[in-house]
């Protein structure tokens, strides 16, 4: 009986197995044969993934279409999050930082804590109060107690990111530095962290060969900015860099990703909207059949548009070379107090009939392509090579400001072009003696002179009298109309200093007292007057062209990289127009002609092929040689180009005038015949 029941159960089980087998075979038949093609397509699509293709940025060209910035292919290395093993990731980070340090390669590390113990915060905001505020903001952002020390921050990072105690303090700091960057860039499984760009092939080979040490590091190629001429126009062109968390929060709705690059300074930033391209997409499909892989371009990248600047590449080169050479020569040949300590400066050249920047040099400079590599060295260079002195350096104008005072006096009818004034060398005002420049040097005076001759000789006595007759308000008004102490309109927003015009209101704002004698000091370019070289160039351009103050600009046109056509062409914009009577303008320009033909700038222009107009200035400083300033234009009878030169501790404006000569020569005649030739007929230090 039991055997029969057992056989019956086995038969039922066997039948059930057979039934399940039939069902399984039938289902497989249905999936593989009847619906095989459909499910194969579904399977293939599930194995597909989209990879963005970075679009090249547009090129930056000079006014004649010659390249200043282009692109080349370079390697980028990124760290991907492939699991939650923090300890393993920390070791990869340390391996990467050690590799890059050994090869002296740059990678991002803005963690504001010193590299070595004893740890300290490294904020450098200019004063102790600002540093304390920066520390408190950093701690608040991290939600750390307000009394947390730099060493305490390292300990908290070690705890949060499982940085083992077996690491040395310096190694823990290296790891924490990268972890800080990862935190700022929202590192996650879907968002790899770009560790470095433009990495050399030897380093890439090391990473690929030692996969165990760099198991979560990926390598890919993308367009890298190529600056065609080293340091040329570095302060104008600016640089690009990877987007930071603040920029991403502001720009994410415009399609930027956390690993995108964008313009950080200069033209790269100002014209980002034109230069930025549209990324494409690679759709990669892995086929099951025969294990083949097929790449399908679902969308090609669209390069950014080319930006054509107003800069003349050759003129820019001459301005930079002449500025550097003359500064070095002044410092090496001058006696004490006459420029022995010259070390920096700026030169600007404008098309005075349009406001186009033809050249804009700042010295010392740097190579933008190696900005990241050289950043620490640049940051701690006492000469501050990262400062664009042409638009962000502010300087007393010295006697170049007398042109403004002269115009204000003439247009206000307090003096006539043909009026002569007897100078005595010492100007008496409210029981105070104000010395003329010639009296200081020789105890003499300039005799009986008119306003043109006063400009020629840079006579302080004459312009003290003009200041006394005018009062401060007309001087301030004309200075601002001529563009001094006002933004020029140049597109490098956020990088341009506004400067300031001396006035009682400015003193009151700064909680200082204005004295009656300050109007006399202001009239000769001292007191509180502070202007940028770009403002000085636009100021003399406005004088020379008859009173039209143009908005200064760098953008000439935008050229499509897909259609090879101009998509935008910039037009001159008038900021302000001053009504200047022809006889008053002629009186001021005649003085500028005398300054270059017989006066303080005559040595530089002694053998120049045609006449120019100019004015020198020397601004005394609390310590060291005076700043040397020169403003001018050419030709005298057909004004086309205006310049301003400032040499810090240059000794005199006569020294600076040689740079102007080189710029004029290049603009009108091309290479050769510059200040090296001029110095054969005159002296470098008149």
XYZ file of C-alpha atoms in Angstrom:
686
model
C 0.000 0.000 0.000
C 2.774 2.377 0.918
C 4.688 1.521 -2.287
C 1.652 2.382 -4.412
C 1.259 5.756 -2.676
C 4.977 6.481 -3.170
C 4.770 5.604 -6.880
C 1.723 7.813 -7.239
C 3.529 10.746 -5.618
C 6.577 10.256 -7.859
C 4.359 10.193 -10.932
C 2.698 13.448 -9.891
C 6.088 15.057 -9.198
C 7.426 13.809 -12.532
C 4.393 15.158 -14.342
C 4.808 18.518 -12.570
C 8.475 18.676 -13.578
C 7.593 17.862 -17.164
C 4.902 20.532 -17.133
C 7.287 23.152 -15.753
C 9.903 22.161 -18.316
C 7.394 22.528 -21.132
C 6.322 25.931 -19.780
C 9.937 27.101 -19.430
C 10.858 25.898 -22.919
C 7.753 27.513 -24.309
C 8.559 30.797 -22.567
C 12.131 30.734 -23.816
C 10.883 29.934 -27.315
C 8.525 32.913 -27.094
C 11.235 35.256 -25.797
C 14.037 34.095 -28.066
C 12.222 33.263 -31.292
C 8.897 35.043 -31.430
C 9.882 38.248 -29.520
C 13.640 37.901 -29.876
C 14.220 40.951 -32.052
C 12.164 43.213 -29.808
C 13.929 42.119 -26.627
C 17.318 42.298 -28.328
C 16.627 45.972 -29.163
C 15.562 46.599 -25.581
C 18.691 44.887 -24.297
C 20.908 46.848 -26.646
C 19.324 50.125 -25.650
C 19.889 49.354 -21.984
C 23.572 48.945 -22.709
C 23.730 52.346 -24.376
C 25.004 55.411 -22.513
C 25.480 59.042 -23.468
C 28.861 60.708 -23.047
C 29.163 64.482 -23.516
C 31.701 65.797 -26.027
C 33.186 69.103 -24.933
C 32.785 71.838 -27.507
C 35.886 73.902 -28.329
C 35.742 77.516 -27.186
C 35.835 80.131 -29.887
C 39.161 81.580 -30.921
C 40.282 85.062 -29.886
C 41.708 87.102 -32.763
C 43.310 90.507 -33.165
C 41.748 93.266 -35.294
C 43.239 91.755 -38.454
C 42.088 88.206 -37.734
C 45.418 86.934 -36.428
C 45.025 84.359 -33.630
C 45.764 85.255 -30.026
C 44.065 82.238 -28.413
C 43.231 78.946 -30.130
C 42.588 75.348 -28.991
C 44.492 72.089 -28.923
C 43.658 68.639 -27.613
C 44.847 67.789 -24.125
C 44.323 65.105 -21.491
C 42.069 65.542 -18.485
C 42.114 63.223 -15.457
C 39.063 62.790 -13.252
C 38.270 60.758 -10.152
C 35.048 58.751 -10.280
C 33.036 57.502 -7.324
C 32.520 53.790 -7.986
C 31.714 52.623 -4.445
C 31.395 53.899 -0.886
C 34.857 52.804 0.236
C 36.190 56.124 1.603
C 39.503 54.629 2.710
C 40.269 53.280 -0.772
C 39.356 56.622 -2.348
C 41.610 58.462 0.113
C 44.539 56.308 -0.950
C 43.872 57.086 -4.625
C 43.727 60.804 -3.774
C 47.058 60.586 -1.969
C 48.596 58.651 -4.853
C 47.413 61.325 -7.273
C 48.636 64.280 -5.215
C 52.006 62.616 -4.620
C 52.356 61.893 -8.342
C 51.576 65.471 -9.309
C 53.827 66.950 -6.635
C 56.693 64.710 -7.721
C 56.277 65.894 -11.311
C 55.688 69.507 -10.186
C 52.303 69.573 -11.875
C 49.428 71.815 -10.821
C 46.129 70.590 -9.456
C 43.298 72.437 -7.727
C 43.753 72.987 -3.994
C 42.046 76.056 -2.538
C 41.665 74.585 0.938
C 42.475 77.643 3.129
C 44.783 75.777 5.515
C 48.564 75.575 5.350
C 50.158 72.521 3.756
C 52.317 71.631 6.747
C 51.768 71.386 10.501
C 51.395 73.381 12.667
C 48.285 74.113 10.637
C 46.962 77.662 10.246
C 44.327 79.374 8.140
C 45.803 80.955 5.006
C 43.239 83.606 4.107
C 44.961 86.710 2.775
C 42.302 89.436 2.622
C 44.599 92.357 3.274
C 43.950 92.999 6.950
C 43.373 91.090 10.167
C 39.688 91.939 10.430
C 38.929 90.702 6.916
C 40.873 87.503 7.599
C 38.850 86.853 10.765
C 35.627 87.387 8.850
C 36.759 84.952 6.148
C 37.606 82.314 8.764
C 34.205 82.697 10.444
C 32.425 82.390 7.102
C 34.423 79.248 6.275
C 33.547 77.677 9.637
C 29.891 78.671 9.303
C 29.683 77.128 5.822
C 30.996 73.883 7.292
C 28.749 74.201 10.370
C 31.770 74.036 12.651
C 31.959 75.861 16.009
C 33.257 79.436 15.726
C 36.339 78.636 17.836
C 37.492 75.717 15.660
C 41.193 75.967 14.854
C 42.838 75.042 11.562
C 44.112 71.834 13.162
C 40.575 71.184 14.400
C 39.267 71.491 10.848
C 41.772 68.870 9.692
C 40.587 66.541 12.463
C 36.962 67.022 11.455
C 37.820 66.254 7.834
C 39.661 63.119 8.961
C 36.600 62.018 10.890
C 34.089 62.784 8.151
C 36.052 61.231 5.298
C 37.683 58.320 7.180
C 41.202 59.685 6.694
C 43.254 57.196 8.700
C 45.517 58.208 11.579
C 48.292 56.247 9.897
C 48.714 59.086 7.419
C 51.215 61.799 8.329
C 49.782 65.260 9.075
C 51.004 66.506 5.683
C 49.399 63.529 3.899
C 46.131 64.053 5.759
C 46.211 67.699 4.662
C 46.769 66.672 1.021
C 43.766 64.355 1.120
C 41.644 66.947 2.920
C 42.519 69.524 0.268
C 41.106 67.365 -2.515
C 38.138 66.359 -0.366
C 37.428 70.072 0.094
C 37.394 70.591 -3.682
C 35.193 67.526 -4.131
C 32.780 68.908 -1.557
C 32.598 72.220 -3.387
C 31.960 70.522 -6.731
C 29.292 68.096 -5.517
C 31.344 64.949 -6.117
C 29.045 61.935 -6.479
C 28.485 58.749 -8.459
C 26.956 60.835 -11.226
C 29.437 63.689 -11.035
C 33.143 62.757 -11.245
C 35.719 65.167 -9.875
C 38.048 66.710 -12.458
C 41.428 66.532 -10.772
C 43.529 68.269 -13.458
C 43.433 69.321 -17.089
C 46.110 69.463 -19.778
C 48.105 66.646 -18.203
C 51.259 65.504 -19.987
C 51.447 62.115 -21.698
C 54.095 60.738 -19.304
C 51.788 61.269 -16.324
C 48.877 59.751 -18.240
C 51.023 56.710 -19.023
C 51.910 56.290 -15.332
C 48.238 56.391 -14.344
C 47.291 53.822 -16.981
C 50.169 51.497 -16.192
C 49.506 51.511 -12.427
C 45.790 50.819 -12.542
C 45.661 49.358 -9.040
C 46.967 52.589 -7.534
C 44.549 54.688 -9.615
C 41.636 52.281 -10.032
C 38.924 54.987 -10.024
C 40.787 57.541 -12.156
C 39.538 58.128 -15.691
C 41.411 59.804 -18.535
C 39.902 61.539 -21.543
C 40.855 64.187 -24.081
C 39.203 67.576 -24.504
C 40.012 70.972 -26.059
C 42.581 73.025 -24.124
C 43.211 76.742 -24.550
C 46.369 77.561 -26.499
C 47.836 81.062 -26.068
C 49.755 81.632 -29.274
C 52.375 84.108 -28.085
C 53.288 83.334 -24.487
C 52.882 86.436 -22.337
C 51.453 88.617 -25.118
C 48.299 90.442 -23.970
C 48.031 88.208 -20.898
C 46.154 90.789 -18.835
C 43.740 91.452 -21.692
C 43.039 87.842 -22.651
C 42.592 86.554 -19.099
C 42.110 82.856 -18.464
C 39.636 80.020 -18.194
C 39.137 77.668 -15.268
C 36.808 75.020 -13.958
C 33.518 76.290 -12.624
C 33.254 76.674 -8.845
C 30.231 76.035 -6.651
C 29.131 79.689 -6.560
C 29.390 80.026 -10.339
C 27.567 76.743 -10.839
C 24.686 77.846 -8.612
C 24.367 80.985 -10.730
C 24.822 79.370 -14.150
C 23.357 75.860 -13.881
C 20.095 77.001 -15.471
C 22.105 78.109 -18.505
C 23.304 74.562 -19.134
C 26.629 74.597 -17.277
C 27.793 71.425 -15.547
C 29.956 71.054 -12.444
C 32.978 70.040 -14.540
C 32.630 72.741 -17.187
C 35.213 75.417 -17.852
C 34.400 79.087 -18.259
C 36.118 82.440 -18.512
C 37.511 83.653 -15.202
C 39.185 86.931 -16.159
C 39.778 89.290 -19.037
C 38.345 88.762 -22.488
C 37.721 85.080 -21.717
C 35.218 86.172 -19.059
C 33.884 89.328 -20.712
C 32.885 87.517 -23.910
C 31.972 84.139 -22.427
C 28.540 84.267 -24.083
C 30.202 84.341 -27.530
C 33.171 82.064 -26.857
C 31.283 79.237 -25.192
C 30.312 76.403 -27.507
C 27.529 73.838 -27.257
C 28.617 70.381 -26.095
C 27.751 67.381 -28.219
C 26.895 63.813 -27.181
C 28.375 60.406 -27.958
C 25.801 57.619 -27.759
C 27.776 54.395 -27.192
C 25.983 51.076 -27.775
C 27.465 47.692 -26.853
C 25.945 44.988 -29.040
C 25.430 41.496 -27.615
C 26.055 39.841 -30.939
C 29.745 39.152 -31.448
C 30.514 41.609 -28.600
C 30.810 44.518 -31.025
C 30.689 48.153 -29.893
C 29.207 50.873 -32.037
C 29.527 54.607 -31.457
C 26.656 56.708 -32.749
C 27.006 60.530 -32.671
C 23.610 61.710 -31.609
C 24.743 65.348 -31.576
C 27.926 66.983 -32.831
C 29.513 69.680 -30.613
C 29.155 73.231 -31.884
C 32.324 75.322 -31.425
C 32.040 78.746 -29.852
C 32.183 81.839 -32.016
C 35.448 83.636 -32.665
C 35.884 86.994 -30.975
C 37.794 89.626 -32.922
C 39.382 92.251 -30.679
C 40.338 95.835 -31.467
C 43.927 94.988 -30.466
C 46.676 95.186 -33.081
C 48.898 92.201 -32.311
C 52.085 93.866 -33.587
C 51.375 97.097 -31.722
C 50.621 95.137 -28.560
C 53.937 93.364 -28.873
C 55.834 96.647 -29.284
C 54.004 98.274 -26.354
C 54.864 95.370 -24.051
C 58.456 95.042 -25.220
C 59.163 98.772 -25.067
C 57.556 99.136 -21.647
C 59.604 96.280 -20.195
C 62.850 97.363 -21.868
C 62.576 100.989 -20.813
C 61.652 100.131 -17.216
C 64.656 97.845 -16.966
C 66.923 100.411 -18.600
C 65.737 103.238 -16.334
C 66.348 101.096 -13.251
C 69.817 100.050 -14.397
C 71.107 103.490 -15.487
C 69.298 106.059 -13.329
C 70.800 107.754 -10.312
C 69.136 107.738 -6.912
C 65.792 109.526 -6.992
C 65.563 109.552 -10.794
C 64.227 106.058 -11.424
C 66.728 103.626 -9.895
C 63.776 101.813 -8.322
C 61.569 101.629 -11.432
C 59.934 98.210 -11.497
C 56.447 98.289 -13.061
C 54.163 100.226 -15.339
C 51.464 100.310 -17.977
C 50.971 101.581 -21.515
C 47.709 102.184 -23.384
C 47.066 103.139 -27.012
C 43.599 104.124 -28.268
C 42.072 104.971 -31.606
C 41.022 108.439 -30.516
C 38.223 108.632 -33.094
C 36.406 105.475 -31.957
C 37.516 104.463 -28.445
C 39.036 101.209 -29.724
C 41.895 99.824 -27.638
C 44.815 99.289 -29.999
C 47.264 98.093 -27.339
C 47.176 97.785 -23.569
C 50.286 96.580 -21.749
C 50.974 95.943 -18.080
C 54.401 95.082 -16.668
C 55.424 92.758 -15.102
C 53.326 90.083 -16.722
C 52.904 86.298 -16.809
C 52.062 83.407 -19.132
C 48.308 82.687 -18.984
C 48.795 79.126 -20.248
C 50.768 78.303 -17.090
C 48.719 80.407 -14.674
C 47.668 77.434 -12.528
C 51.191 76.010 -12.441
C 52.739 79.351 -11.505
C 49.939 80.660 -9.283
C 51.737 80.465 -5.930
C 54.838 82.102 -7.352
C 52.754 84.868 -8.953
C 50.749 85.371 -5.769
C 53.834 85.976 -3.643
C 55.743 88.083 -6.197
C 56.115 91.539 -4.581
C 55.812 93.186 -8.012
C 52.250 91.829 -8.301
C 52.422 90.615 -11.926
C 48.768 89.515 -11.893
C 47.599 93.128 -11.518
C 46.417 94.718 -14.749
C 47.916 98.133 -14.073
C 46.428 99.621 -17.232
C 42.861 99.412 -15.908
C 43.189 98.553 -12.221
C 46.205 100.564 -11.157
C 45.383 104.115 -9.994
C 48.022 106.820 -10.016
C 48.352 110.533 -9.392
C 48.436 112.136 -12.844
C 51.091 114.695 -11.966
C 51.461 117.516 -14.475
C 49.521 115.691 -17.185
C 46.436 116.942 -15.316
C 47.417 120.517 -16.202
C 45.820 119.880 -19.604
C 42.481 119.510 -17.834
C 43.059 122.627 -15.738
C 44.052 124.569 -18.867
C 40.889 123.579 -20.709
C 38.691 124.335 -17.687
C 40.298 127.779 -17.335
C 39.905 128.617 -21.017
C 36.331 127.361 -21.314
C 35.364 129.106 -18.068
C 36.775 132.402 -19.429
C 39.119 132.999 -16.503
C 42.047 133.219 -18.935
C 42.428 133.948 -22.642
C 44.664 131.953 -25.012
C 46.842 135.024 -25.622
C 46.953 136.261 -22.004
C 50.445 136.441 -20.506
C 51.168 136.025 -16.807
C 54.345 137.008 -15.016
C 55.632 134.061 -12.984
C 57.900 134.591 -9.996
C 58.721 131.036 -8.962
C 56.911 131.266 -5.609
C 53.120 131.580 -5.567
C 51.776 133.302 -2.457
C 48.307 132.129 -1.374
C 46.685 132.836 2.018
C 50.062 133.365 3.671
C 51.410 130.122 2.277
C 54.151 129.738 -0.342
C 53.619 127.271 -3.193
C 56.777 126.553 -5.160
C 57.008 126.290 -8.916
C 58.890 123.279 -10.268
C 61.686 125.364 -11.776
C 62.123 127.282 -8.520
C 62.644 124.016 -6.662
C 65.358 122.915 -9.081
C 67.180 126.186 -9.804
C 65.558 129.019 -7.894
C 64.392 130.648 -11.135
C 61.058 131.187 -12.853
C 59.451 130.751 -16.256
C 59.150 134.456 -16.939
C 56.105 135.945 -18.669
C 54.203 133.128 -20.410
C 50.813 132.296 -21.873
C 48.863 129.089 -21.338
C 50.498 127.187 -24.228
C 53.950 128.016 -22.899
C 52.834 127.066 -19.396
C 51.972 123.602 -20.737
C 55.324 123.450 -22.536
C 57.306 124.275 -19.391
C 54.832 122.571 -17.024
C 54.805 125.757 -14.948
C 53.294 125.162 -11.515
C 53.063 128.907 -10.827
C 50.806 129.495 -13.854
C 48.467 126.642 -12.922
C 48.349 127.655 -9.258
C 46.948 130.930 -10.564
C 44.447 129.041 -12.751
C 43.323 126.999 -9.745
C 42.908 130.160 -7.697
C 40.843 131.809 -10.414
C 38.681 128.755 -11.071
C 37.975 127.202 -7.712
C 37.621 123.435 -7.434
C 34.161 122.909 -8.960
C 34.979 123.715 -12.621
C 38.150 121.624 -12.427
C 36.208 118.668 -11.029
C 33.431 119.088 -13.603
C 35.778 119.210 -16.609
C 37.844 116.293 -15.307
C 34.762 114.067 -15.175
C 33.520 115.243 -18.574
C 36.894 114.268 -19.985
C 36.492 110.780 -18.490
C 38.751 111.080 -15.450
C 37.560 109.382 -12.276
C 34.826 107.617 -14.291
C 34.491 104.094 -15.661
C 35.596 104.034 -19.292
C 33.044 101.448 -20.410
C 35.654 98.811 -21.256
C 34.079 95.361 -21.249
C 36.338 93.966 -18.508
C 33.712 94.672 -15.874
C 34.772 94.106 -12.294
C 38.429 94.514 -13.242
C 38.462 98.271 -13.863
C 39.142 100.777 -11.092
C 37.058 103.950 -11.127
C 39.696 106.293 -9.774
C 38.744 109.616 -8.216
C 38.781 113.369 -8.802
C 39.850 115.597 -5.926
C 36.934 117.503 -4.356
C 35.569 118.637 -0.988
C 32.816 116.017 -1.285
C 35.406 113.257 -1.626
C 37.238 114.529 1.447
C 33.977 114.639 3.396
C 33.170 111.092 2.320
C 36.561 109.982 3.629
C 36.045 112.029 6.835
C 38.915 114.365 6.067
C 39.010 118.134 5.850
C 39.324 120.103 2.608
C 41.653 123.114 2.851
C 41.666 126.202 0.569
C 45.155 125.373 -0.674
C 43.988 121.977 -1.921
C 42.523 123.597 -5.021
C 46.010 124.728 -6.024
C 47.437 121.255 -5.495
C 44.580 119.729 -7.460
C 45.159 122.151 -10.344
C 48.665 120.741 -10.905
C 47.566 117.091 -10.616
C 48.280 116.414 -6.978
C 45.892 116.352 -3.978
C 43.490 113.378 -4.170
C 43.467 112.856 -7.949
C 43.928 109.186 -8.855
C 43.380 107.801 -12.353
C 44.079 104.657 -14.365
C 46.375 104.738 -17.426
C 43.334 103.834 -19.544
C 41.462 106.899 -18.229
C 44.487 109.093 -18.964
C 44.644 107.798 -22.543
C 40.919 108.402 -23.073
C 41.265 111.835 -21.485
C 43.923 112.969 -23.967
C 41.979 111.309 -26.806
C 38.959 113.446 -25.925
C 41.089 116.597 -25.941
C 42.730 115.749 -29.260
C 39.544 114.799 -31.142
C 37.732 117.985 -30.167
C 35.639 116.888 -27.192
C 34.071 113.504 -27.990
C 34.528 111.119 -25.088
C 34.050 107.613 -26.495
C 33.209 104.503 -24.552
C 36.401 102.456 -24.577
C 35.979 98.977 -26.005
C 37.934 95.822 -26.867
C 35.337 93.975 -28.963
C 35.490 94.678 -32.688
C 33.363 91.851 -34.067
C 32.114 88.306 -33.490
C 32.618 85.735 -36.222
C 30.578 82.546 -36.509
C 32.653 79.372 -36.427
C 29.993 77.425 -38.313
C 28.919 79.838 -41.045
C 32.179 81.814 -41.440
C 30.363 85.119 -41.275
C 30.252 88.155 -38.985
C 27.349 87.777 -36.550
C 28.009 90.968 -34.590
C 29.993 94.103 -35.328
C 30.633 96.651 -32.607
C 30.061 100.335 -33.240
C 31.650 103.325 -31.465
C 29.536 104.695 -28.627
C 29.768 108.268 -27.385
C 29.747 108.581 -23.589
C 29.941 112.339 -23.429
C 30.491 115.263 -25.753
C 32.090 118.495 -24.592
C 31.701 121.722 -26.476
C 35.220 123.143 -26.877
C 35.837 126.317 -28.802
C 38.392 125.851 -31.618
C 40.716 128.562 -30.285
C 40.762 127.060 -26.778
C 41.444 123.576 -28.116
C 44.208 124.966 -30.309
C 45.824 126.709 -27.340
C 45.972 123.445 -25.339
C 47.215 121.380 -28.287
C 49.809 124.038 -29.131
C 51.193 123.602 -25.635
C 51.378 119.844 -26.178
C 53.238 120.436 -29.449
C 55.747 122.655 -27.670
C 56.239 119.978 -24.983
C 57.326 117.421 -27.597
C 59.278 119.783 -29.845
C 61.027 122.044 -27.307
C 59.947 120.967 -23.837
C 60.127 118.041 -21.437
C 59.443 115.330 -24.079
C 61.586 116.786 -26.860
C 64.497 114.351 -26.407
C 62.348 111.330 -27.296
C 60.844 113.004 -30.372
C 63.872 114.970 -31.573
C 64.209 113.071 -34.856
C 60.635 111.828 -35.223
C 59.395 112.121 -38.839
C 56.371 114.265 -37.960
C 55.099 116.362 -35.070
C 53.144 114.986 -32.129
C 51.501 116.443 -29.052
C 52.182 115.333 -25.505
C 52.574 116.170 -21.846
C 54.892 114.739 -19.226
C 54.192 114.375 -15.544
C 56.092 113.373 -12.421
C 54.063 112.388 -9.389
C 55.963 112.471 -6.125
C 55.588 109.510 -3.784
C 56.062 109.147 -0.044
C 58.998 106.837 -0.656
C 61.286 106.304 -3.624
C 61.489 107.949 -7.038
C 58.529 109.771 -8.524
C 56.193 108.023 -10.927
C 56.838 108.972 -14.549
C 53.721 109.716 -16.626
C 53.317 110.630 -20.286
C 50.182 111.305 -22.328
C 50.180 112.191 -26.001
C 48.699 111.813 -29.451
C 49.805 111.701 -33.089
C 49.983 113.166 -35.608
C 49.681 116.675 -34.251
C 47.661 118.073 -37.165
C 45.623 114.910 -37.871
C 45.007 113.130 -34.537
C 44.572 109.361 -34.891
C 46.113 107.612 -31.893
C 46.318 108.591 -28.215
C 48.631 107.059 -25.612
C 49.219 107.085 -21.887
C 52.297 105.654 -20.200
C 52.849 105.237 -16.454
C 56.148 103.941 -15.038
C 56.109 103.350 -11.317
C 59.163 105.068 -9.768
C 60.151 105.990 -13.314
C 61.656 109.275 -12.157
C 60.114 111.561 -14.797
C 57.555 111.717 -17.566
C 60.410 112.263 -20.012
C 61.553 108.711 -19.313
C 58.059 107.392 -20.085
C 57.871 109.310 -23.388
C 60.234 106.839 -25.088
C 57.595 104.131 -24.827
C 55.124 106.470 -26.543
C 57.617 107.054 -29.349
C 57.958 103.308 -29.954
C 54.182 102.893 -30.088
C 53.760 105.763 -32.540
C 56.556 104.457 -34.747
C 55.061 100.981 -34.923
C 51.577 102.332 -35.605
C 52.630 104.526 -38.525
C 55.761 102.863 -39.916
C 55.960 99.286 -38.650
C 59.004 97.695 -37.005
C 62.211 99.597 -36.340
C 63.149 103.160 -35.477
C 61.971 102.987 -31.875
C 63.396 104.452 -28.689
C 66.673 102.558 -29.103
C 67.309 104.709 -32.168
C 66.022 107.822 -30.402
C 68.385 107.326 -27.514
C 71.302 107.802 -29.924
C 70.293 111.441 -30.438
C 69.168 112.181 -26.907
C 69.541 110.834 -23.421
C 67.199 108.291 -21.851
C 66.911 110.396 -18.725
C 66.239 113.991 -19.768
